[in-house]
Amino acid sequence: MFGLLEPLVARRILLGKEMVSLYEAVQEFVVAESAGEVLGCGALHVIWKDIGEVRTLLVREDRLHEGIGGRIVEVLEARAIELGLERLFCLTFEVSFFTRHGFAPIGEHVVDPDVYAQLLRSPDAGVAEFLDLAHVKPNTLGNTRMLKHL
């Protein structure tokens, strides 16, 4: 997964992740492979009791447009439903891809004030991106915040 991620980070398509962060989140990932070769991956991170985030969705560049990313999203959605989540969030440059998969751009207020106050306590950068906090904006320029109701 790290090998797929590095070139995208270098081109500023995805935010960088330390190897330790990938290991810490390994249980959140789905990996697409063929003949033992990693073709793509994506993670489902639970943000709140009813909200999850699709994170680190990527497909090997030479295997784009084969449906691999869409299949990964389907598996992540199924996991989200199993966990009782009702909404999925993503922060992406790939707006058309996520729109085809039922996501839509969102505004600032997607949770009630009590939940917002609780989420502010999270040290997770992805939660800060979900909340659209000012301190993460330099890392998210050009990205679109999107949400899907399951």
Short mmCIF file of N, CA and C in Angstrom, two decimals:
data_model
loop_
_atom_site.label_atom_id
_atom_site.label_comp_id
_atom_site.label_asym_id
_atom_site.label_seq_id
_atom_site.Cartn_x
_atom_site.Cartn_y
_atom_site.Cartn_z
N MET A 1 0.83 -1.19 0.00
CA MET A 1 0.00 0.00 0.00
C MET A 1 0.87 1.26 0.00
N PHE A 2 1.94 1.22 0.78
CA PHE A 2 2.82 2.37 0.85
C PHE A 2 3.42 2.68 -0.52
N GLY A 3 3.74 1.65 -1.27
CA GLY A 3 4.28 1.83 -2.61
C GLY A 3 3.30 2.50 -3.56
N LEU A 4 2.01 2.22 -3.40
CA LEU A 4 0.99 2.88 -4.21
C LEU A 4 0.81 4.34 -3.79
N LEU A 5 0.96 4.58 -2.51
CA LEU A 5 0.70 5.90 -1.94
C LEU A 5 1.80 6.91 -2.26
N GLU A 6 3.04 6.48 -2.20
CA GLU A 6 4.18 7.42 -2.35
C GLU A 6 4.13 8.28 -3.61
N PRO A 7 3.91 7.71 -4.80
CA PRO A 7 3.88 8.56 -6.00
C PRO A 7 2.74 9.59 -5.98
N LEU A 8 1.61 9.24 -5.38
CA LEU A 8 0.48 10.16 -5.32
C LEU A 8 0.75 11.29 -4.34
N VAL A 9 1.48 11.00 -3.29
CA VAL A 9 1.87 12.04 -2.33
C VAL A 9 2.86 12.99 -3.01
N ALA A 10 3.81 12.43 -3.75
CA ALA A 10 4.81 13.25 -4.43
C ALA A 10 4.14 14.23 -5.41
N ARG A 11 3.06 13.79 -6.04
CA ARG A 11 2.33 14.64 -7.00
C ARG A 11 1.25 15.48 -6.31
N ARG A 12 1.18 15.41 -4.98
CA ARG A 12 0.25 16.18 -4.15
C ARG A 12 -1.21 15.83 -4.43
N ILE A 13 -1.46 14.59 -4.83
CA ILE A 13 -2.82 14.10 -5.06
C ILE A 13 -3.41 13.60 -3.75
N LEU A 14 -2.58 12.97 -2.93
CA LEU A 14 -3.00 12.51 -1.60
C LEU A 14 -2.05 13.08 -0.56
N LEU A 15 -2.59 13.25 0.65
CA LEU A 15 -1.74 13.66 1.76
C LEU A 15 -0.86 12.50 2.16
N GLY A 16 0.35 12.82 2.59
CA GLY A 16 1.29 11.78 3.00
C GLY A 16 0.84 11.08 4.26
N LYS A 17 1.25 9.85 4.39
CA LYS A 17 0.99 9.06 5.59
C LYS A 17 2.28 8.39 5.97
N GLU A 18 2.58 8.44 7.23
CA GLU A 18 3.75 7.72 7.73
C GLU A 18 3.43 6.23 7.71
N MET A 19 4.46 5.43 7.55
CA MET A 19 4.30 3.98 7.56
C MET A 19 3.59 3.53 8.84
N VAL A 20 3.93 4.14 9.97
CA VAL A 20 3.31 3.76 11.24
C VAL A 20 1.80 4.01 11.21
N SER A 21 1.38 5.06 10.52
CA SER A 21 -0.06 5.35 10.43
C SER A 21 -0.79 4.28 9.63
N LEU A 22 -0.14 3.77 8.59
CA LEU A 22 -0.76 2.69 7.82
C LEU A 22 -0.89 1.43 8.67
N TYR A 23 0.15 1.12 9.44
CA TYR A 23 0.08 -0.06 10.31
C TYR A 23 -0.99 0.12 11.39
N GLU A 24 -1.09 1.33 11.95
CA GLU A 24 -2.09 1.57 12.99
C GLU A 24 -3.51 1.40 12.46
N ALA A 25 -3.70 1.64 11.17
CA ALA A 25 -5.03 1.58 10.59
C ALA A 25 -5.24 0.36 9.70
N VAL A 26 -4.36 -0.61 9.76
CA VAL A 26 -4.42 -1.74 8.82
C VAL A 26 -5.78 -2.45 8.86
N GLN A 27 -6.42 -2.51 10.02
CA GLN A 27 -7.70 -3.20 10.13
C GLN A 27 -8.82 -2.44 9.41
N GLU A 28 -8.60 -1.17 9.07
CA GLU A 28 -9.60 -0.37 8.38
C GLU A 28 -9.56 -0.57 6.86
N PHE A 29 -8.49 -1.19 6.36
CA PHE A 29 -8.25 -1.26 4.92
C PHE A 29 -8.86 -2.47 4.25
N VAL A 30 -9.23 -2.25 2.98
CA VAL A 30 -9.58 -3.29 2.03
C VAL A 30 -8.51 -3.21 0.95
N VAL A 31 -7.99 -4.35 0.54
CA VAL A 31 -6.95 -4.37 -0.49
C VAL A 31 -7.44 -5.19 -1.67
N ALA A 32 -7.31 -4.61 -2.87
CA ALA A 32 -7.62 -5.34 -4.10
C ALA A 32 -6.30 -5.89 -4.63
N GLU A 33 -6.30 -7.18 -4.94
CA GLU A 33 -5.07 -7.78 -5.44
C GLU A 33 -5.38 -8.79 -6.53
N SER A 34 -4.35 -9.07 -7.31
CA SER A 34 -4.42 -10.09 -8.33
C SER A 34 -3.07 -10.78 -8.37
N ALA A 35 -3.08 -12.09 -8.25
CA ALA A 35 -1.84 -12.89 -8.26
C ALA A 35 -0.83 -12.37 -7.24
N GLY A 36 -1.34 -11.97 -6.07
CA GLY A 36 -0.46 -11.50 -5.00
C GLY A 36 0.05 -10.08 -5.18
N GLU A 37 -0.42 -9.39 -6.20
CA GLU A 37 0.02 -8.03 -6.48
C GLU A 37 -1.08 -7.05 -6.06
N VAL A 38 -0.72 -6.04 -5.28
CA VAL A 38 -1.69 -5.05 -4.81
C VAL A 38 -2.06 -4.12 -5.97
N LEU A 39 -3.37 -4.04 -6.24
CA LEU A 39 -3.87 -3.19 -7.31
C LEU A 39 -4.48 -1.90 -6.78
N GLY A 40 -4.97 -1.94 -5.56
CA GLY A 40 -5.59 -0.77 -4.98
C GLY A 40 -5.96 -1.03 -3.54
N CYS A 41 -6.38 0.03 -2.86
CA CYS A 41 -6.80 -0.11 -1.47
C CYS A 41 -7.68 1.06 -1.08
N GLY A 42 -8.31 0.93 0.04
CA GLY A 42 -9.13 1.99 0.61
C GLY A 42 -9.45 1.63 2.03
N ALA A 43 -9.74 2.63 2.84
CA ALA A 43 -10.01 2.39 4.26
C ALA A 43 -11.34 3.00 4.65
N LEU A 44 -11.96 2.41 5.65
CA LEU A 44 -13.16 2.94 6.28
C LEU A 44 -12.80 3.30 7.71
N HIS A 45 -12.91 4.58 8.02
CA HIS A 45 -12.61 5.07 9.36
C HIS A 45 -13.90 5.60 9.99
N VAL A 46 -14.26 5.08 11.16
CA VAL A 46 -15.47 5.55 11.84
C VAL A 46 -15.16 6.88 12.52
N ILE A 47 -16.00 7.87 12.23
CA ILE A 47 -15.85 9.20 12.81
C ILE A 47 -16.78 9.38 14.01
N TRP A 48 -18.01 8.91 13.87
CA TRP A 48 -19.02 9.05 14.92
C TRP A 48 -19.97 7.87 14.78
N LYS A 49 -20.93 7.74 15.65
CA LYS A 49 -21.77 6.54 15.67
C LYS A 49 -22.49 6.28 14.36
N ASP A 50 -22.74 7.34 13.57
CA ASP A 50 -23.46 7.15 12.32
C ASP A 50 -22.68 7.62 11.09
N ILE A 51 -21.41 8.03 11.27
CA ILE A 51 -20.63 8.59 10.17
C ILE A 51 -19.27 7.90 10.06
N GLY A 52 -18.94 7.52 8.84
CA GLY A 52 -17.62 6.98 8.56
C GLY A 52 -16.97 7.76 7.44
N GLU A 53 -15.67 7.57 7.28
CA GLU A 53 -14.94 8.25 6.21
C GLU A 53 -14.25 7.23 5.33
N VAL A 54 -14.37 7.41 4.02
CA VAL A 54 -13.58 6.64 3.07
C VAL A 54 -12.24 7.36 2.97
N ARG A 55 -11.18 6.64 3.34
CA ARG A 55 -9.84 7.23 3.36
C ARG A 55 -8.89 6.45 2.47
N THR A 56 -7.88 7.15 1.99
CA THR A 56 -6.76 6.54 1.29
C THR A 56 -7.23 5.57 0.20
N LEU A 57 -8.20 6.01 -0.58
CA LEU A 57 -8.66 5.20 -1.71
C LEU A 57 -7.72 5.45 -2.88
N LEU A 58 -7.06 4.40 -3.33
CA LEU A 58 -6.15 4.56 -4.46
C LEU A 58 -6.06 3.27 -5.25
N VAL A 59 -5.80 3.44 -6.52
CA VAL A 59 -5.67 2.33 -7.47
C VAL A 59 -4.38 2.55 -8.26
N ARG A 60 -3.68 1.47 -8.51
CA ARG A 60 -2.46 1.56 -9.30
C ARG A 60 -2.76 2.26 -10.62
N GLU A 61 -1.90 3.17 -11.00
CA GLU A 61 -2.15 4.02 -12.16
C GLU A 61 -2.39 3.23 -13.45
N ASP A 62 -1.68 2.15 -13.63
CA ASP A 62 -1.86 1.36 -14.85
C ASP A 62 -3.11 0.48 -14.82
N ARG A 63 -3.86 0.53 -13.72
CA ARG A 63 -5.09 -0.27 -13.60
C ARG A 63 -6.33 0.61 -13.38
N LEU A 64 -6.18 1.90 -13.64
CA LEU A 64 -7.33 2.81 -13.52
C LEU A 64 -8.38 2.47 -14.56
N HIS A 65 -9.62 2.82 -14.27
CA HIS A 65 -10.75 2.67 -15.19
C HIS A 65 -11.10 1.20 -15.46
N GLU A 66 -10.78 0.33 -14.50
CA GLU A 66 -11.15 -1.08 -14.61
C GLU A 66 -12.21 -1.45 -13.57
N GLY A 67 -12.69 -0.48 -12.81
CA GLY A 67 -13.71 -0.74 -11.79
C GLY A 67 -13.16 -1.14 -10.43
N ILE A 68 -11.85 -1.12 -10.28
CA ILE A 68 -11.25 -1.53 -9.01
C ILE A 68 -11.63 -0.58 -7.89
N GLY A 69 -11.51 0.73 -8.14
CA GLY A 69 -11.86 1.72 -7.12
C GLY A 69 -13.32 1.63 -6.73
N GLY A 70 -14.20 1.45 -7.71
CA GLY A 70 -15.63 1.32 -7.43
C GLY A 70 -15.93 0.11 -6.58
N ARG A 71 -15.27 -1.00 -6.87
CA ARG A 71 -15.48 -2.21 -6.08
C ARG A 71 -14.99 -2.02 -4.65
N ILE A 72 -13.87 -1.33 -4.48
CA ILE A 72 -13.37 -1.06 -3.12
C ILE A 72 -14.39 -0.21 -2.36
N VAL A 73 -14.94 0.81 -3.00
CA VAL A 73 -15.95 1.65 -2.35
C VAL A 73 -17.17 0.81 -1.97
N GLU A 74 -17.60 -0.11 -2.84
CA GLU A 74 -18.74 -0.98 -2.53
C GLU A 74 -18.47 -1.82 -1.28
N VAL A 75 -17.28 -2.37 -1.18
CA VAL A 75 -16.93 -3.19 -0.01
C VAL A 75 -16.89 -2.32 1.25
N LEU A 76 -16.33 -1.12 1.14
CA LEU A 76 -16.29 -0.22 2.29
C LEU A 76 -17.70 0.19 2.72
N GLU A 77 -18.57 0.42 1.75
CA GLU A 77 -19.96 0.76 2.07
C GLU A 77 -20.65 -0.40 2.78
N ALA A 78 -20.41 -1.62 2.32
CA ALA A 78 -21.01 -2.79 2.97
C ALA A 78 -20.53 -2.90 4.42
N ARG A 79 -19.25 -2.66 4.64
CA ARG A 79 -18.72 -2.66 6.00
C ARG A 79 -19.38 -1.58 6.85
N ALA A 80 -19.55 -0.40 6.25
CA ALA A 80 -20.18 0.71 6.97
C ALA A 80 -21.60 0.34 7.40
N ILE A 81 -22.34 -0.28 6.51
CA ILE A 81 -23.70 -0.69 6.82
C ILE A 81 -23.70 -1.73 7.93
N GLU A 82 -22.77 -2.69 7.86
CA GLU A 82 -22.65 -3.70 8.92
C GLU A 82 -22.39 -3.05 10.28
N LEU A 83 -21.68 -1.94 10.29
CA LEU A 83 -21.37 -1.23 11.53
C LEU A 83 -22.50 -0.31 11.98
N GLY A 84 -23.53 -0.19 11.16
CA GLY A 84 -24.67 0.66 11.51
C GLY A 84 -24.48 2.12 11.13
N LEU A 85 -23.50 2.41 10.29
CA LEU A 85 -23.29 3.79 9.86
C LEU A 85 -24.37 4.17 8.86
N GLU A 86 -24.72 5.44 8.86
CA GLU A 86 -25.76 5.94 7.96
C GLU A 86 -25.23 6.88 6.89
N ARG A 87 -24.01 7.39 7.11
CA ARG A 87 -23.42 8.34 6.15
C ARG A 87 -21.94 8.05 5.99
N LEU A 88 -21.44 8.32 4.78
CA LEU A 88 -20.02 8.20 4.50
C LEU A 88 -19.50 9.53 3.98
N PHE A 89 -18.37 9.95 4.49
CA PHE A 89 -17.71 11.19 4.13
C PHE A 89 -16.45 10.87 3.33
N CYS A 90 -16.07 11.76 2.43
CA CYS A 90 -14.75 11.68 1.80
C CYS A 90 -14.29 13.10 1.48
N LEU A 91 -12.99 13.25 1.43
CA LEU A 91 -12.35 14.49 1.03
C LEU A 91 -11.54 14.14 -0.20
N THR A 92 -11.86 14.75 -1.34
CA THR A 92 -11.29 14.22 -2.59
C THR A 92 -11.10 15.28 -3.67
N PHE A 93 -10.17 14.98 -4.58
CA PHE A 93 -10.06 15.70 -5.84
C PHE A 93 -10.91 15.00 -6.90
N GLU A 94 -11.25 13.73 -6.66
CA GLU A 94 -11.94 12.89 -7.64
C GLU A 94 -13.46 13.02 -7.50
N VAL A 95 -13.95 14.23 -7.68
CA VAL A 95 -15.37 14.53 -7.48
C VAL A 95 -16.26 13.69 -8.40
N SER A 96 -15.90 13.58 -9.66
CA SER A 96 -16.76 12.84 -10.60
C SER A 96 -16.84 11.36 -10.22
N PHE A 97 -15.73 10.77 -9.78
CA PHE A 97 -15.74 9.37 -9.34
C PHE A 97 -16.71 9.18 -8.18
N PHE A 98 -16.57 10.01 -7.15
CA PHE A 98 -17.42 9.84 -5.98
C PHE A 98 -18.87 10.22 -6.28
N THR A 99 -19.10 11.16 -7.17
CA THR A 99 -20.48 11.50 -7.57
C THR A 99 -21.13 10.28 -8.23
N ARG A 100 -20.39 9.58 -9.09
CA ARG A 100 -20.93 8.37 -9.72
C ARG A 100 -21.28 7.30 -8.68
N HIS A 101 -20.68 7.37 -7.53
CA HIS A 101 -20.92 6.39 -6.48
C HIS A 101 -21.85 6.91 -5.39
N GLY A 102 -22.59 7.98 -5.70
CA GLY A 102 -23.66 8.44 -4.83
C GLY A 102 -23.27 9.50 -3.81
N PHE A 103 -22.07 10.01 -3.86
CA PHE A 103 -21.64 11.07 -2.94
C PHE A 103 -22.02 12.42 -3.54
N ALA A 104 -22.22 13.41 -2.67
CA ALA A 104 -22.52 14.77 -3.11
C ALA A 104 -21.73 15.76 -2.26
N PRO A 105 -21.34 16.88 -2.86
CA PRO A 105 -20.62 17.90 -2.07
C PRO A 105 -21.47 18.37 -0.89
N ILE A 106 -20.78 18.72 0.19
CA ILE A 106 -21.48 19.17 1.40
C ILE A 106 -21.00 20.54 1.81
N GLY A 107 -21.81 21.19 2.63
CA GLY A 107 -21.46 22.48 3.22
C GLY A 107 -20.76 22.27 4.55
N GLU A 108 -20.85 23.27 5.38
CA GLU A 108 -20.10 23.25 6.64
C GLU A 108 -20.79 22.45 7.75
N HIS A 109 -22.09 22.50 7.85
CA HIS A 109 -22.78 21.95 9.01
C HIS A 109 -23.47 20.64 8.65
N VAL A 110 -22.83 19.52 8.98
CA VAL A 110 -23.40 18.22 8.66
C VAL A 110 -23.70 17.39 9.91
N VAL A 111 -23.38 17.94 11.08
CA VAL A 111 -23.73 17.29 12.34
C VAL A 111 -24.32 18.35 13.26
N ASP A 112 -25.10 17.89 14.24
CA ASP A 112 -25.70 18.86 15.15
C ASP A 112 -24.63 19.43 16.09
N PRO A 113 -24.91 20.55 16.73
CA PRO A 113 -23.91 21.24 17.54
C PRO A 113 -23.30 20.39 18.67
N ASP A 114 -24.09 19.52 19.28
CA ASP A 114 -23.55 18.67 20.35
C ASP A 114 -22.50 17.69 19.82
N VAL A 115 -22.78 17.08 18.67
CA VAL A 115 -21.82 16.16 18.05
C VAL A 115 -20.59 16.93 17.60
N TYR A 116 -20.81 18.09 17.02
CA TYR A 116 -19.69 18.94 16.58
C TYR A 116 -18.75 19.21 17.75
N ALA A 117 -19.31 19.57 18.90
CA ALA A 117 -18.49 19.86 20.08
C ALA A 117 -17.68 18.63 20.51
N GLN A 118 -18.27 17.45 20.42
CA GLN A 118 -17.54 16.23 20.76
C GLN A 118 -16.44 15.94 19.74
N LEU A 119 -16.75 16.10 18.45
CA LEU A 119 -15.77 15.83 17.41
C LEU A 119 -14.58 16.79 17.48
N LEU A 120 -14.79 18.00 17.97
CA LEU A 120 -13.69 18.95 18.13
C LEU A 120 -12.59 18.41 19.03
N ARG A 121 -12.93 17.47 19.89
CA ARG A 121 -11.96 16.90 20.84
C ARG A 121 -11.06 15.84 20.21
N SER A 122 -11.37 15.43 19.00
CA SER A 122 -10.59 14.38 18.35
C SER A 122 -9.26 14.92 17.85
N PRO A 123 -8.17 14.17 18.08
CA PRO A 123 -6.87 14.58 17.55
C PRO A 123 -6.67 14.16 16.08
N ASP A 124 -7.63 13.46 15.51
CA ASP A 124 -7.52 12.91 14.16
C ASP A 124 -7.66 14.01 13.10
N ALA A 125 -6.69 14.11 12.22
CA ALA A 125 -6.72 15.13 11.16
C ALA A 125 -7.91 14.94 10.22
N GLY A 126 -8.32 13.69 10.00
CA GLY A 126 -9.47 13.43 9.14
C GLY A 126 -10.76 13.98 9.72
N VAL A 127 -10.89 13.93 11.02
CA VAL A 127 -12.07 14.52 11.67
C VAL A 127 -12.03 16.03 11.51
N ALA A 128 -10.85 16.64 11.65
CA ALA A 128 -10.72 18.08 11.45
C ALA A 128 -11.09 18.46 10.02
N GLU A 129 -10.72 17.61 9.05
CA GLU A 129 -11.09 17.85 7.66
C GLU A 129 -12.60 17.74 7.47
N PHE A 130 -13.20 16.74 8.12
CA PHE A 130 -14.65 16.56 8.07
C PHE A 130 -15.35 17.81 8.60
N LEU A 131 -14.83 18.36 9.70
CA LEU A 131 -15.43 19.54 10.31
C LEU A 131 -15.06 20.83 9.57
N ASP A 132 -14.14 20.74 8.61
CA ASP A 132 -13.71 21.88 7.82
C ASP A 132 -13.07 22.96 8.70
N LEU A 133 -12.21 22.51 9.63
CA LEU A 133 -11.56 23.44 10.55
C LEU A 133 -10.45 24.21 9.84
N ALA A 134 -10.27 25.44 10.25
CA ALA A 134 -9.31 26.34 9.58
C ALA A 134 -7.89 25.80 9.58
N HIS A 135 -7.46 25.13 10.65
CA HIS A 135 -6.05 24.70 10.72
C HIS A 135 -5.70 23.59 9.73
N VAL A 136 -6.69 22.94 9.11
CA VAL A 136 -6.38 21.91 8.11
C VAL A 136 -6.58 22.41 6.68
N LYS A 137 -7.09 23.60 6.53
CA LYS A 137 -7.39 24.11 5.19
C LYS A 137 -6.17 24.15 4.26
N PRO A 138 -4.97 24.50 4.73
CA PRO A 138 -3.83 24.47 3.81
C PRO A 138 -3.58 23.08 3.22
N ASN A 139 -3.92 22.02 3.95
CA ASN A 139 -3.74 20.65 3.46
C ASN A 139 -4.86 20.20 2.54
N THR A 140 -5.96 20.91 2.52
CA THR A 140 -7.13 20.43 1.79
C THR A 140 -7.51 21.32 0.61
N LEU A 141 -6.68 22.28 0.28
CA LEU A 141 -7.00 23.20 -0.82
C LEU A 141 -7.24 22.42 -2.11
N GLY A 142 -8.34 22.74 -2.76
CA GLY A 142 -8.68 22.07 -4.02
C GLY A 142 -9.49 20.81 -3.84
N ASN A 143 -9.53 20.26 -2.64
CA ASN A 143 -10.32 19.07 -2.36
C ASN A 143 -11.78 19.45 -2.15
N THR A 144 -12.65 18.50 -2.37
CA THR A 144 -14.07 18.69 -2.14
C THR A 144 -14.52 17.75 -1.02
N ARG A 145 -15.26 18.29 -0.08
CA ARG A 145 -15.85 17.49 1.00
C ARG A 145 -17.16 16.92 0.48
N MET A 146 -17.31 15.59 0.54
CA MET A 146 -18.50 14.95 -0.02
C MET A 146 -19.10 13.98 0.99
N LEU A 147 -20.39 13.73 0.85
CA LEU A 147 -21.11 12.85 1.77
C LEU A 147 -22.08 11.97 1.00
N LYS A 148 -22.25 10.76 1.50
CA LYS A 148 -23.24 9.84 0.92
C LYS A 148 -24.11 9.30 2.05
N HIS A 149 -25.40 9.31 1.82
CA HIS A 149 -26.34 8.69 2.77
C HIS A 149 -26.52 7.23 2.35
N LEU A 150 -26.33 6.33 3.30
CA LEU A 150 -26.41 4.90 3.00
C LEU A 150 -27.85 4.40 3.13
#
